[in-house]
mmCIF file with all atom_site columns, C-alpha atoms in Angstrom:
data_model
loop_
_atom_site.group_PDB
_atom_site.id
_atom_site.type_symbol
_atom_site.label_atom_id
_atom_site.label_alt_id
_atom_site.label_comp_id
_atom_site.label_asym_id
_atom_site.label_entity_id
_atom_site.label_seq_id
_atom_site.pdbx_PDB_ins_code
_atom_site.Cartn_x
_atom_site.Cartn_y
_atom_site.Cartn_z
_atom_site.occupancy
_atom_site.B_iso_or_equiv
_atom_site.pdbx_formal_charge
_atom_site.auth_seq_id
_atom_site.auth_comp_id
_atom_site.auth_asym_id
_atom_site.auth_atom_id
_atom_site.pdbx_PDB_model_num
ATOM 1   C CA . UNK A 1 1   ? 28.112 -59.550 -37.452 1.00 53.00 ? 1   UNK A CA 1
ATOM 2   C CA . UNK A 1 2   ? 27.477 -62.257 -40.414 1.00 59.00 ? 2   UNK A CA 1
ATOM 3   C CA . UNK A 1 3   ? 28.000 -61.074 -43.678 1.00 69.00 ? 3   UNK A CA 1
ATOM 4   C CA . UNK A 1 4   ? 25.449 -61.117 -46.142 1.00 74.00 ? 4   UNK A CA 1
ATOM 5   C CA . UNK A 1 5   ? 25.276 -64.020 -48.791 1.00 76.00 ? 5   UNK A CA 1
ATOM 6   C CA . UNK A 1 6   ? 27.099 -62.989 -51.334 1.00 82.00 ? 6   UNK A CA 1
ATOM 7   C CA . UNK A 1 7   ? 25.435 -64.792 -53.901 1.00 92.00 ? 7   UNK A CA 1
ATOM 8   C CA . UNK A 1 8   ? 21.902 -67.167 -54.784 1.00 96.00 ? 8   UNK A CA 1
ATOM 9   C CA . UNK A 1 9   ? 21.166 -69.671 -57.041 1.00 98.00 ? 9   UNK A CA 1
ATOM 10  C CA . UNK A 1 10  ? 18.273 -69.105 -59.460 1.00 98.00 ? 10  UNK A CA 1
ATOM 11  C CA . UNK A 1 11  ? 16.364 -71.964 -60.485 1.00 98.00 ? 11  UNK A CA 1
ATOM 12  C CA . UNK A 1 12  ? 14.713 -71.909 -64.151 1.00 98.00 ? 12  UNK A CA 1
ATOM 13  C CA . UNK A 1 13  ? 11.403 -71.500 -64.715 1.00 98.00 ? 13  UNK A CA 1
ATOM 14  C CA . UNK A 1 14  ? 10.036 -72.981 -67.717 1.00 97.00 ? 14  UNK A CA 1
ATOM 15  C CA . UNK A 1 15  ? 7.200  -73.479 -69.575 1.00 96.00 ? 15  UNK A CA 1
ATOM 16  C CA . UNK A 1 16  ? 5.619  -76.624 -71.290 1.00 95.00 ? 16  UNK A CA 1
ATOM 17  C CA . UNK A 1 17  ? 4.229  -78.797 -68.436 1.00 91.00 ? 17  UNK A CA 1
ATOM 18  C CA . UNK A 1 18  ? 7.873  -80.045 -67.557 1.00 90.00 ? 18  UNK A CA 1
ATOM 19  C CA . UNK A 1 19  ? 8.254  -80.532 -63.474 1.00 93.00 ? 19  UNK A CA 1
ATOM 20  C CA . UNK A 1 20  ? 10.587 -77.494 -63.285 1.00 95.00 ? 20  UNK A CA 1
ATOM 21  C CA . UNK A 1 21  ? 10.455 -77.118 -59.182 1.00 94.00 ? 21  UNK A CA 1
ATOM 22  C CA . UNK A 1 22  ? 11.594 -80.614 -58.391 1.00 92.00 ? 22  UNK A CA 1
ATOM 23  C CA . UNK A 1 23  ? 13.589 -81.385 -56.048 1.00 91.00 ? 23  UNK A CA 1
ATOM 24  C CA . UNK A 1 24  ? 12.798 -78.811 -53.547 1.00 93.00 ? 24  UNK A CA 1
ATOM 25  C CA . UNK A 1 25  ? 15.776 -78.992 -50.878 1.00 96.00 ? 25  UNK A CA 1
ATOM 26  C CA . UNK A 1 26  ? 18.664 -79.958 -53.553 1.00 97.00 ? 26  UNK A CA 1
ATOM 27  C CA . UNK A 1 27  ? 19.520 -76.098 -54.086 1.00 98.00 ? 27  UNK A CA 1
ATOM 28  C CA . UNK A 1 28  ? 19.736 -75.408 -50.297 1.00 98.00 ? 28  UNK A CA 1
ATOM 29  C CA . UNK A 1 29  ? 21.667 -78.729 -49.592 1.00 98.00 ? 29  UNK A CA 1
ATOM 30  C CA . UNK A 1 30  ? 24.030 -77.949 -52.252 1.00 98.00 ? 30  UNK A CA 1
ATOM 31  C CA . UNK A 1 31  ? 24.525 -73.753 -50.897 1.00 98.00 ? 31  UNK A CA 1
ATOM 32  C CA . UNK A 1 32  ? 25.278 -75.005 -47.265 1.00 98.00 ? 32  UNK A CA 1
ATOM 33  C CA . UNK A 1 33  ? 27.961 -78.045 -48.996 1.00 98.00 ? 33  UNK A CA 1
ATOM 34  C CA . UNK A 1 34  ? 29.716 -75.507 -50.787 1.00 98.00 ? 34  UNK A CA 1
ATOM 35  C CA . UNK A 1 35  ? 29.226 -73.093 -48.518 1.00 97.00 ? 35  UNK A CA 1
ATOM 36  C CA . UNK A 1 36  ? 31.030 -75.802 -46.051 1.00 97.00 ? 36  UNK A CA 1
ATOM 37  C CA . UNK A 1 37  ? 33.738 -77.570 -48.217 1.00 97.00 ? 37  UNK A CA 1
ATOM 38  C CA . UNK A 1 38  ? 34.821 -74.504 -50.333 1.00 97.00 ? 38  UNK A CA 1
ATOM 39  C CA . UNK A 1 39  ? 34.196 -71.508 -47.835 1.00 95.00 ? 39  UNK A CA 1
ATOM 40  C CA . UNK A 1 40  ? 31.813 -69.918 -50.693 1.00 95.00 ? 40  UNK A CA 1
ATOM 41  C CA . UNK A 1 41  ? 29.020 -67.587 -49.058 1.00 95.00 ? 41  UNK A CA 1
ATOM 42  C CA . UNK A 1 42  ? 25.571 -68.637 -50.789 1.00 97.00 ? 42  UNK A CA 1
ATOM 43  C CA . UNK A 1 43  ? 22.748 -68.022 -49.687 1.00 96.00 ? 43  UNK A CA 1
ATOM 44  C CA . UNK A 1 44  ? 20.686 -71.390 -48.832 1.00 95.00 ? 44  UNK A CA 1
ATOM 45  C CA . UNK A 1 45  ? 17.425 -69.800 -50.607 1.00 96.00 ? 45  UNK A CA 1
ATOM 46  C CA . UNK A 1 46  ? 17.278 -69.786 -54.173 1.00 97.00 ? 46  UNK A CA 1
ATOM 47  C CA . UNK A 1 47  ? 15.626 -68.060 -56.323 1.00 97.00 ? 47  UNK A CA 1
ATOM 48  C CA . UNK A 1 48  ? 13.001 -68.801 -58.901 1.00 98.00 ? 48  UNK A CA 1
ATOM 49  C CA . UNK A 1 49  ? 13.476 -67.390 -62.337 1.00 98.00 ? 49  UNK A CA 1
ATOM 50  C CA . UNK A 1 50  ? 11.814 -67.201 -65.570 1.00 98.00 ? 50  UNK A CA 1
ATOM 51  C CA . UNK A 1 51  ? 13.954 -68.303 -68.361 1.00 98.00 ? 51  UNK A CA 1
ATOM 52  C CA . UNK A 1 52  ? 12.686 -65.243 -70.373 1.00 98.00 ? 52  UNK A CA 1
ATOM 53  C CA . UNK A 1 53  ? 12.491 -63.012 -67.041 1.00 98.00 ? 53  UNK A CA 1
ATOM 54  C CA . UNK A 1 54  ? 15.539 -59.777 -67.003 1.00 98.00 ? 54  UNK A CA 1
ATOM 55  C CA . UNK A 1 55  ? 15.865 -60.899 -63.721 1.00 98.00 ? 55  UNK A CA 1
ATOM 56  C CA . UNK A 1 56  ? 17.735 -64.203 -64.468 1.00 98.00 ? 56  UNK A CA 1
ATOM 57  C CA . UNK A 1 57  ? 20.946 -61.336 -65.274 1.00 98.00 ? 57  UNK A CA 1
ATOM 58  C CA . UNK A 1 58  ? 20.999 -60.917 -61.272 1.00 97.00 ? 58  UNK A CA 1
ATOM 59  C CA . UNK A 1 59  ? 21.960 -64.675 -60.957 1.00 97.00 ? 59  UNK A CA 1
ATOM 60  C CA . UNK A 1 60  ? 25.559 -66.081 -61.837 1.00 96.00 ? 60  UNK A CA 1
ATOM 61  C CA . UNK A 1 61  ? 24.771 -69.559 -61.729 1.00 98.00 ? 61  UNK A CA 1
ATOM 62  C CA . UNK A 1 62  ? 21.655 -71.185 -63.027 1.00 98.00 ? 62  UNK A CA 1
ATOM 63  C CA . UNK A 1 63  ? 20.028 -74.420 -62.420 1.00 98.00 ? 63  UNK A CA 1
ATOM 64  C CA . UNK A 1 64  ? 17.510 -76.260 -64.643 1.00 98.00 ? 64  UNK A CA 1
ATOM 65  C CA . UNK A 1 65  ? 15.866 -79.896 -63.467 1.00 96.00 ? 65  UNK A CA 1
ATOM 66  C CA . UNK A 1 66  ? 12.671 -81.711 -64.572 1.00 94.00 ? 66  UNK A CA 1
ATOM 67  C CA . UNK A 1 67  ? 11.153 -84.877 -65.694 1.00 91.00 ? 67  UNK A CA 1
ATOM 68  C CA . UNK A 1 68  ? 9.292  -83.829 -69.115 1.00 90.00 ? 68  UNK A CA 1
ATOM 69  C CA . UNK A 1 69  ? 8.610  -81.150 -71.556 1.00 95.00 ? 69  UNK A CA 1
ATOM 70  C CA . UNK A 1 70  ? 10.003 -78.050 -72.033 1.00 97.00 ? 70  UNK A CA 1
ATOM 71  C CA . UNK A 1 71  ? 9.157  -75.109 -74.272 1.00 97.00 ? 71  UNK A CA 1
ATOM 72  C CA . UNK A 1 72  ? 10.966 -72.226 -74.454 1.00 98.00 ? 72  UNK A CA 1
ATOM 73  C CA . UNK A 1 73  ? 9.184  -69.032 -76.550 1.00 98.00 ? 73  UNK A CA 1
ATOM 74  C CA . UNK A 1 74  ? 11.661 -67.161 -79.431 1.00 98.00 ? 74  UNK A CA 1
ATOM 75  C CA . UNK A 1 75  ? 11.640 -64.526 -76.768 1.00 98.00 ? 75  UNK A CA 1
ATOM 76  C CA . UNK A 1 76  ? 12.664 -66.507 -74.254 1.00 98.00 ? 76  UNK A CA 1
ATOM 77  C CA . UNK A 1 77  ? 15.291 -68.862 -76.032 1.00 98.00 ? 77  UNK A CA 1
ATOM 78  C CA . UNK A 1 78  ? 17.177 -65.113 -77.273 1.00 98.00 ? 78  UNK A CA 1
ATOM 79  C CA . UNK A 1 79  ? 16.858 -63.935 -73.286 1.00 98.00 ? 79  UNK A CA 1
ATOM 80  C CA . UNK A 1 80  ? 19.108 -67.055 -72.319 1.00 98.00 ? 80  UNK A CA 1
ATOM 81  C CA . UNK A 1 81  ? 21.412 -66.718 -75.240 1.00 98.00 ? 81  UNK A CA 1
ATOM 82  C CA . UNK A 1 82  ? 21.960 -63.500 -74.027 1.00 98.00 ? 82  UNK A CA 1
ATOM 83  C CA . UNK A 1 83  ? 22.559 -64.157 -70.366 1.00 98.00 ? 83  UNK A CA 1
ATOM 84  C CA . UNK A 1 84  ? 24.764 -67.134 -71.061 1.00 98.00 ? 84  UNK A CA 1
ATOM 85  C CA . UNK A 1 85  ? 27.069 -65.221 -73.571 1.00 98.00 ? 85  UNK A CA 1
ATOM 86  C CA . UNK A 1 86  ? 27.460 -62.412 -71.221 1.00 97.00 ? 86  UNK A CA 1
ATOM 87  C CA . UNK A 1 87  ? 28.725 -64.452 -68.306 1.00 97.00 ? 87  UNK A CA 1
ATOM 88  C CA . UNK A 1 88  ? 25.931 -66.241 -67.025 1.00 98.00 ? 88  UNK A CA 1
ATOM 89  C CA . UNK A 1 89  ? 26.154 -70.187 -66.600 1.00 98.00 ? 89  UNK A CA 1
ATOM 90  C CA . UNK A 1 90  ? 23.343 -72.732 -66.416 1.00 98.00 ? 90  UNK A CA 1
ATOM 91  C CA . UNK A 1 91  ? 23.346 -76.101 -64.899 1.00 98.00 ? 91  UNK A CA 1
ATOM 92  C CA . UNK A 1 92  ? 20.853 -78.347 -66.470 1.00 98.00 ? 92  UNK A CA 1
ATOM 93  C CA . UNK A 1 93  ? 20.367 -81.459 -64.642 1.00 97.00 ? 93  UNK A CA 1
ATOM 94  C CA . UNK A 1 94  ? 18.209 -84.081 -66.163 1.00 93.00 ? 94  UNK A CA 1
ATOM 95  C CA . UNK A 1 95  ? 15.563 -85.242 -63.624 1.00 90.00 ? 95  UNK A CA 1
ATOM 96  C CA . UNK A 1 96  ? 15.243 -88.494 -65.714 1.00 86.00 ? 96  UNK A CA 1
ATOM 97  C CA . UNK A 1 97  ? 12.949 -88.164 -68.979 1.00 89.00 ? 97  UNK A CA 1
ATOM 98  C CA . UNK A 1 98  ? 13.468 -84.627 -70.268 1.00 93.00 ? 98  UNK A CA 1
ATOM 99  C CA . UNK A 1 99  ? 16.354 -85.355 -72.264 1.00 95.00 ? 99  UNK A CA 1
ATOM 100 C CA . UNK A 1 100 ? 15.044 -85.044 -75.616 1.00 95.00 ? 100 UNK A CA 1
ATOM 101 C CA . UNK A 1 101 ? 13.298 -81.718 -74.683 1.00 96.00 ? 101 UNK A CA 1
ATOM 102 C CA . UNK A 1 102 ? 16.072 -80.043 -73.463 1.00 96.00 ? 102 UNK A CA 1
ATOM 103 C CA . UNK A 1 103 ? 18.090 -81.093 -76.725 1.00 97.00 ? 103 UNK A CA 1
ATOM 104 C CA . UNK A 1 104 ? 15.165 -79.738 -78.505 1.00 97.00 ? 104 UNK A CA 1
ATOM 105 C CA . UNK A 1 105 ? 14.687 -76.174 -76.348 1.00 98.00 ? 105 UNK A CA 1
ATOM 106 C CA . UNK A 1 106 ? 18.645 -75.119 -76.212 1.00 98.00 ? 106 UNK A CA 1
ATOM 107 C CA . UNK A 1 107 ? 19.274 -75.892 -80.044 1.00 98.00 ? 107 UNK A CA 1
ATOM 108 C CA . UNK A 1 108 ? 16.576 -72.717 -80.211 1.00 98.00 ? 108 UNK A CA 1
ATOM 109 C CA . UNK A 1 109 ? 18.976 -71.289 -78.299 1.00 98.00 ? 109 UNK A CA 1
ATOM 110 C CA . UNK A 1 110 ? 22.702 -71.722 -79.484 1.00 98.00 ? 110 UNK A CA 1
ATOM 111 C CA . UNK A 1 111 ? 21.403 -73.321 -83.311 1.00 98.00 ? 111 UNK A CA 1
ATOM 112 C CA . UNK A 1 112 ? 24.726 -73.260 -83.867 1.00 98.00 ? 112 UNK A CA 1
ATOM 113 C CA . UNK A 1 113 ? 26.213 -75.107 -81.324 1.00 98.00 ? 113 UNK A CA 1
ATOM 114 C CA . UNK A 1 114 ? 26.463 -78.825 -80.703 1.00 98.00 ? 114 UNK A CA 1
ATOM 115 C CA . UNK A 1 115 ? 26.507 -80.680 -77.113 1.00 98.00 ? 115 UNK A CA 1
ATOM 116 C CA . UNK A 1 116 ? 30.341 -82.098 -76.794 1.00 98.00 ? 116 UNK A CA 1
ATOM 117 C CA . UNK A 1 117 ? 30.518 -84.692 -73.708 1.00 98.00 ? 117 UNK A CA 1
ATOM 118 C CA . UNK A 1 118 ? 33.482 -83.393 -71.666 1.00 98.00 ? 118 UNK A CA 1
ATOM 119 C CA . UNK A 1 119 ? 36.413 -85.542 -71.011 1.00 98.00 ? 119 UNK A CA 1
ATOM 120 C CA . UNK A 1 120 ? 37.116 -87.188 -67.818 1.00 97.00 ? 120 UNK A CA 1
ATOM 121 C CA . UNK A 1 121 ? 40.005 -85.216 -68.175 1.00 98.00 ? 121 UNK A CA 1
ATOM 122 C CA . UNK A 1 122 ? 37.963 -81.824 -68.307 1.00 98.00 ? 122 UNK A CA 1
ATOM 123 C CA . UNK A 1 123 ? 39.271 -79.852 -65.194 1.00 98.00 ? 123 UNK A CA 1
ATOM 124 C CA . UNK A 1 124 ? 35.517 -79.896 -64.322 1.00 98.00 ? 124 UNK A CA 1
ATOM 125 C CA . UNK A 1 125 ? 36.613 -83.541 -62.481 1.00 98.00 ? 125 UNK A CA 1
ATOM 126 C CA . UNK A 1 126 ? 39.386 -82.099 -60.989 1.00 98.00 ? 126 UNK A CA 1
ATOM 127 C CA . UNK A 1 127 ? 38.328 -79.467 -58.697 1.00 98.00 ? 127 UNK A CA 1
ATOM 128 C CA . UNK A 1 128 ? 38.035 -79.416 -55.016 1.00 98.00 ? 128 UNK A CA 1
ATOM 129 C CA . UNK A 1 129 ? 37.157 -82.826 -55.857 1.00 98.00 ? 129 UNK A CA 1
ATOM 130 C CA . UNK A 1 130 ? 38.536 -85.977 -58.134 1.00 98.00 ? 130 UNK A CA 1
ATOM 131 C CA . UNK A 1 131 ? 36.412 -87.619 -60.125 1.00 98.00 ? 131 UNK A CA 1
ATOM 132 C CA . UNK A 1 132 ? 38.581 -89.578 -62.341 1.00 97.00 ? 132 UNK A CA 1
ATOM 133 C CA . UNK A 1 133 ? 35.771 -91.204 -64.367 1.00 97.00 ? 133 UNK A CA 1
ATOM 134 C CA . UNK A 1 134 ? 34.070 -88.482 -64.744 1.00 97.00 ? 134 UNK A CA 1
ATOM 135 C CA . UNK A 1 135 ? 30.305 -87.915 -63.749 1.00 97.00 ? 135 UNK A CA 1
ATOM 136 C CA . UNK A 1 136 ? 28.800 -90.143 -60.851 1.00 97.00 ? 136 UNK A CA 1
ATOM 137 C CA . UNK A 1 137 ? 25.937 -92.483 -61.263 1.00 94.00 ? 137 UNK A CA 1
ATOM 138 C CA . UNK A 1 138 ? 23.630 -91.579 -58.566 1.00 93.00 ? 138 UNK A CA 1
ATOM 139 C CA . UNK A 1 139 ? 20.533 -93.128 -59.860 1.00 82.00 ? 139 UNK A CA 1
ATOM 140 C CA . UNK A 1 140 ? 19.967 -95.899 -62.147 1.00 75.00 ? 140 UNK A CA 1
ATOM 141 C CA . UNK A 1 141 ? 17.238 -93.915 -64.809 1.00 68.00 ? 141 UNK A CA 1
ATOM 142 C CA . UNK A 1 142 ? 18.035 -96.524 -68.071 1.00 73.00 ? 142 UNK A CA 1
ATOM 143 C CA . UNK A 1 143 ? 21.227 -98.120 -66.458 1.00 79.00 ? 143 UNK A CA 1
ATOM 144 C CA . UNK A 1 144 ? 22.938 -96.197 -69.107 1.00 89.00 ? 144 UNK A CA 1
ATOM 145 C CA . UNK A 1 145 ? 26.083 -94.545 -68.307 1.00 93.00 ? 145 UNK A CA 1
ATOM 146 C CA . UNK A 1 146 ? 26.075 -91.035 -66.557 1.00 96.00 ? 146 UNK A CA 1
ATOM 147 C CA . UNK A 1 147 ? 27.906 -88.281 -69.096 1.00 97.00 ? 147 UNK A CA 1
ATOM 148 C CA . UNK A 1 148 ? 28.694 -84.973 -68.773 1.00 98.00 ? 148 UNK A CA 1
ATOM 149 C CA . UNK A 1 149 ? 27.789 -82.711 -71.547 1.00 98.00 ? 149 UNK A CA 1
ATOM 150 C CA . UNK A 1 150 ? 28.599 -78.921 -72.571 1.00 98.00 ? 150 UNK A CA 1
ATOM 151 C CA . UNK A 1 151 ? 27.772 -76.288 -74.909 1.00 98.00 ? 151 UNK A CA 1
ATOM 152 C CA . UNK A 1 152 ? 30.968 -74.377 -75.588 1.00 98.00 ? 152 UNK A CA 1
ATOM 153 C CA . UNK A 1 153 ? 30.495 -70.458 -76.379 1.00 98.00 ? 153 UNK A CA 1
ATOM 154 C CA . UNK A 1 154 ? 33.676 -68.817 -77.916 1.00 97.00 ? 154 UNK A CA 1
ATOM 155 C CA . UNK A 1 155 ? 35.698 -70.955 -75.895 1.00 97.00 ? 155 UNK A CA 1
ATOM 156 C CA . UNK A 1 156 ? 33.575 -70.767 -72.119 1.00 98.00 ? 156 UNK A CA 1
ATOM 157 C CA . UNK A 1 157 ? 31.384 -73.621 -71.172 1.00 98.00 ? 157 UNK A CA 1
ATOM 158 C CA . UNK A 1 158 ? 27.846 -71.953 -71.280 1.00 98.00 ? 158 UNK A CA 1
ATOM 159 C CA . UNK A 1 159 ? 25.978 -74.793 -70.170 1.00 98.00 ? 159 UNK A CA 1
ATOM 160 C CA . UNK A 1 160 ? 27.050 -77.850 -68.527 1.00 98.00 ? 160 UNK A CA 1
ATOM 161 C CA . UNK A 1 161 ? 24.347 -81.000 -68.511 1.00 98.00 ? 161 UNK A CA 1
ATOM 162 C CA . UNK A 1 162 ? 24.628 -83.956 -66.189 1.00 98.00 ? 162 UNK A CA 1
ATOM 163 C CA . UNK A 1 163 ? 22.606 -86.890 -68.132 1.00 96.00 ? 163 UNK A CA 1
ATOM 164 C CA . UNK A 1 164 ? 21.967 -90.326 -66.705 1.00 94.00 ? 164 UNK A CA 1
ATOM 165 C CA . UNK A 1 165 ? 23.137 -89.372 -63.155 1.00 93.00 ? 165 UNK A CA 1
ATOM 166 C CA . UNK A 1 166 ? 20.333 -87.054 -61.634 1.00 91.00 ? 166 UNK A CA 1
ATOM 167 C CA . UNK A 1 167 ? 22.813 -84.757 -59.003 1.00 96.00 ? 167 UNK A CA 1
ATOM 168 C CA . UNK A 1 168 ? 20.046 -83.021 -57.796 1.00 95.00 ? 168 UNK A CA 1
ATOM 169 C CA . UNK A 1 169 ? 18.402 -85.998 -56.297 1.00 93.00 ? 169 UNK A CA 1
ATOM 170 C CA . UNK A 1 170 ? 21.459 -86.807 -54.812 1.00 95.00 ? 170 UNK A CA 1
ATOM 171 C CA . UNK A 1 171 ? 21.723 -83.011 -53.279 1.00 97.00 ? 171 UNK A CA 1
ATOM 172 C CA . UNK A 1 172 ? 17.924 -83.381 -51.975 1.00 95.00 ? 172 UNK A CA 1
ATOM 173 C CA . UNK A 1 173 ? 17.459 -84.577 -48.252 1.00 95.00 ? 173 UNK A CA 1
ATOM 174 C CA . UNK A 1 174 ? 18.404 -87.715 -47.410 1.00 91.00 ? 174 UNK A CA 1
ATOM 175 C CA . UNK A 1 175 ? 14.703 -89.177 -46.571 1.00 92.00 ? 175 UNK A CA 1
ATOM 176 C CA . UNK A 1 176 ? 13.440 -88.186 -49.173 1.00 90.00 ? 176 UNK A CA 1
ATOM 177 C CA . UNK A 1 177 ? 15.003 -91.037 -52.299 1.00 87.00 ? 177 UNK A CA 1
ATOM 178 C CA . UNK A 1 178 ? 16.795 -92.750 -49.409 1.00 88.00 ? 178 UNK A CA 1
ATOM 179 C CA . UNK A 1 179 ? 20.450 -92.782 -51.372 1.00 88.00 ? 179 UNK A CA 1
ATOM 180 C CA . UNK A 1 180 ? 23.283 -94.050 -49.574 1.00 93.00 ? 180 UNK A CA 1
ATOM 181 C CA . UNK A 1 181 ? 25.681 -91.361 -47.671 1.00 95.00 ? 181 UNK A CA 1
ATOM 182 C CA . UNK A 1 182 ? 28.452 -92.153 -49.824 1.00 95.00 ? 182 UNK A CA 1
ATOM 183 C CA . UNK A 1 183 ? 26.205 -91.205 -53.029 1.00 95.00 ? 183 UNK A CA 1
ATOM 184 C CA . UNK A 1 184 ? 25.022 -88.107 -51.552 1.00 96.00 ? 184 UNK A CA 1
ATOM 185 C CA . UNK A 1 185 ? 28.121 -87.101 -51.015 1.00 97.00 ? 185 UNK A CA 1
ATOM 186 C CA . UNK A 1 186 ? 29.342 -87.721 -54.488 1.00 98.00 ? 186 UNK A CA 1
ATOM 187 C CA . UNK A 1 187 ? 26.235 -85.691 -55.685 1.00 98.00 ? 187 UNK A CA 1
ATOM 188 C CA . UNK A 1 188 ? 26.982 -82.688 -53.913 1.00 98.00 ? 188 UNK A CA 1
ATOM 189 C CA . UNK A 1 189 ? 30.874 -83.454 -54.396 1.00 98.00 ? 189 UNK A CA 1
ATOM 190 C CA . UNK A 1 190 ? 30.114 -83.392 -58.201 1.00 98.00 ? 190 UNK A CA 1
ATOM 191 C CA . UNK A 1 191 ? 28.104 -80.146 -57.583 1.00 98.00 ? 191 UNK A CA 1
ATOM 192 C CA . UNK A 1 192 ? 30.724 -78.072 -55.728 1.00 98.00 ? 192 UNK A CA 1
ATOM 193 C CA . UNK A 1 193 ? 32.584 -78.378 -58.608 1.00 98.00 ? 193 UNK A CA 1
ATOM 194 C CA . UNK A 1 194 ? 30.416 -77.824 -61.795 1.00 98.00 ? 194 UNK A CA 1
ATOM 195 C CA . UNK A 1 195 ? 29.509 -74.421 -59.033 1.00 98.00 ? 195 UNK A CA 1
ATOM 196 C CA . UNK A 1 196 ? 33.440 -74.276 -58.675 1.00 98.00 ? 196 UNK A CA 1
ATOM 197 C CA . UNK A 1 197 ? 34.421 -74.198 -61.975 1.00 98.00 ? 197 UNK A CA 1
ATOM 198 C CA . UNK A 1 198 ? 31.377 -72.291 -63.281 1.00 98.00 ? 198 UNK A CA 1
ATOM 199 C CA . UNK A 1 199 ? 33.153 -69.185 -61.046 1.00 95.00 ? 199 UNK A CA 1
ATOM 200 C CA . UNK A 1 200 ? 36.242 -70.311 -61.761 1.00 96.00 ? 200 UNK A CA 1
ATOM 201 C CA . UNK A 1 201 ? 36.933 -70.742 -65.638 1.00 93.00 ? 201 UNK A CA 1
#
């Protein structure tokens, strides 16, 4: 008999127009890699989950995508302060163009803290898998350079934020932005372990 997943990836639901279900098959592809490479039991359905919902407490591991605004209510900003300070992590991958609303919509929610770009030294690299230069490039966006970014909460990275790189296009089906092999595989490489070390630290 199969065990049951033991665990399921929310995805955040947002308000403000932002494209918050994009990239429909990235969460799945990225359960079954793990799932594969690190002998982790997810379950290949996420779930979807209001940022300001009680529910988002049932959910470890948090992703957050988009290409545009996002708004996040008072009630709603203190909900995810809350879940991320007792133990809950949050991926927030930008989708290409919601950078500046992001920045905007999680300085409601830690005012007090300030994004620090994580080393390529950061044992976040240095998982399952190397990454000795830090964050893959998966798509070209502004040609800038793909950073990793983190909001650091008594010492635990609360949020992680991949910027310039867009993972979760990487992590989506192969037909459907046509990236090479090798770059989906560095995608989902890069995603086993930000899912690693968000269990892990």
């Amino acid at each position: 008999m199969e065990e049951a997943p033991a665990l399921k990836f929310g995805l955040l639901k947002y308000n403000g127009g932002g494209d918050w279900y994009s990239n429909p098959t990235a969460l799945p592809n990225l359960a079954k890699f793990c799932n594969e490479k690190l002998h982790t039991n997810i379950d290949p359905n996420y779930e979807t989950v209001e940022v300001g919902s009680a529910e988002i407490f049932n959910y470890a591991f948090m992703h957050m995508t988009g290409h545009g605004n996002v708004v996040f209510s008072d009630a709603d900003a203190e909900n995810l302060r809350l879940y991320l300070q007792s133990g809950g992590f949050l991926h927030i991958d930008d989708n290409y163009g919601m950078d500046p609303f992001v920045r905007i919509a999680m300085k409601q929610v830690f005012p007090e803290l300030d994004w620090v770009e994580l080393p390529f030294t950061h044992e976040i690299y240095h998982k399952t898998f190397e990454f000795k230069t830090g964050i893959p490039k998966i798509h070209k966006h502004d040609g800038k350079p793909a950073q990793g970014f983190a909001l650091i909460w008594e010492g635990r990275v609360v949020c992680y934020y991949s910027y310039e790189t867009d993972l979760g296009d990487g992590w989506e089906d192969q037909e459907v932005h046509n990236d090479t092999e090798e770059m989906r595989t560095k995608a989902l490489q890069m995603g086993a372990n930000i899912v690693q070390f968000a269990f892990e630290q």
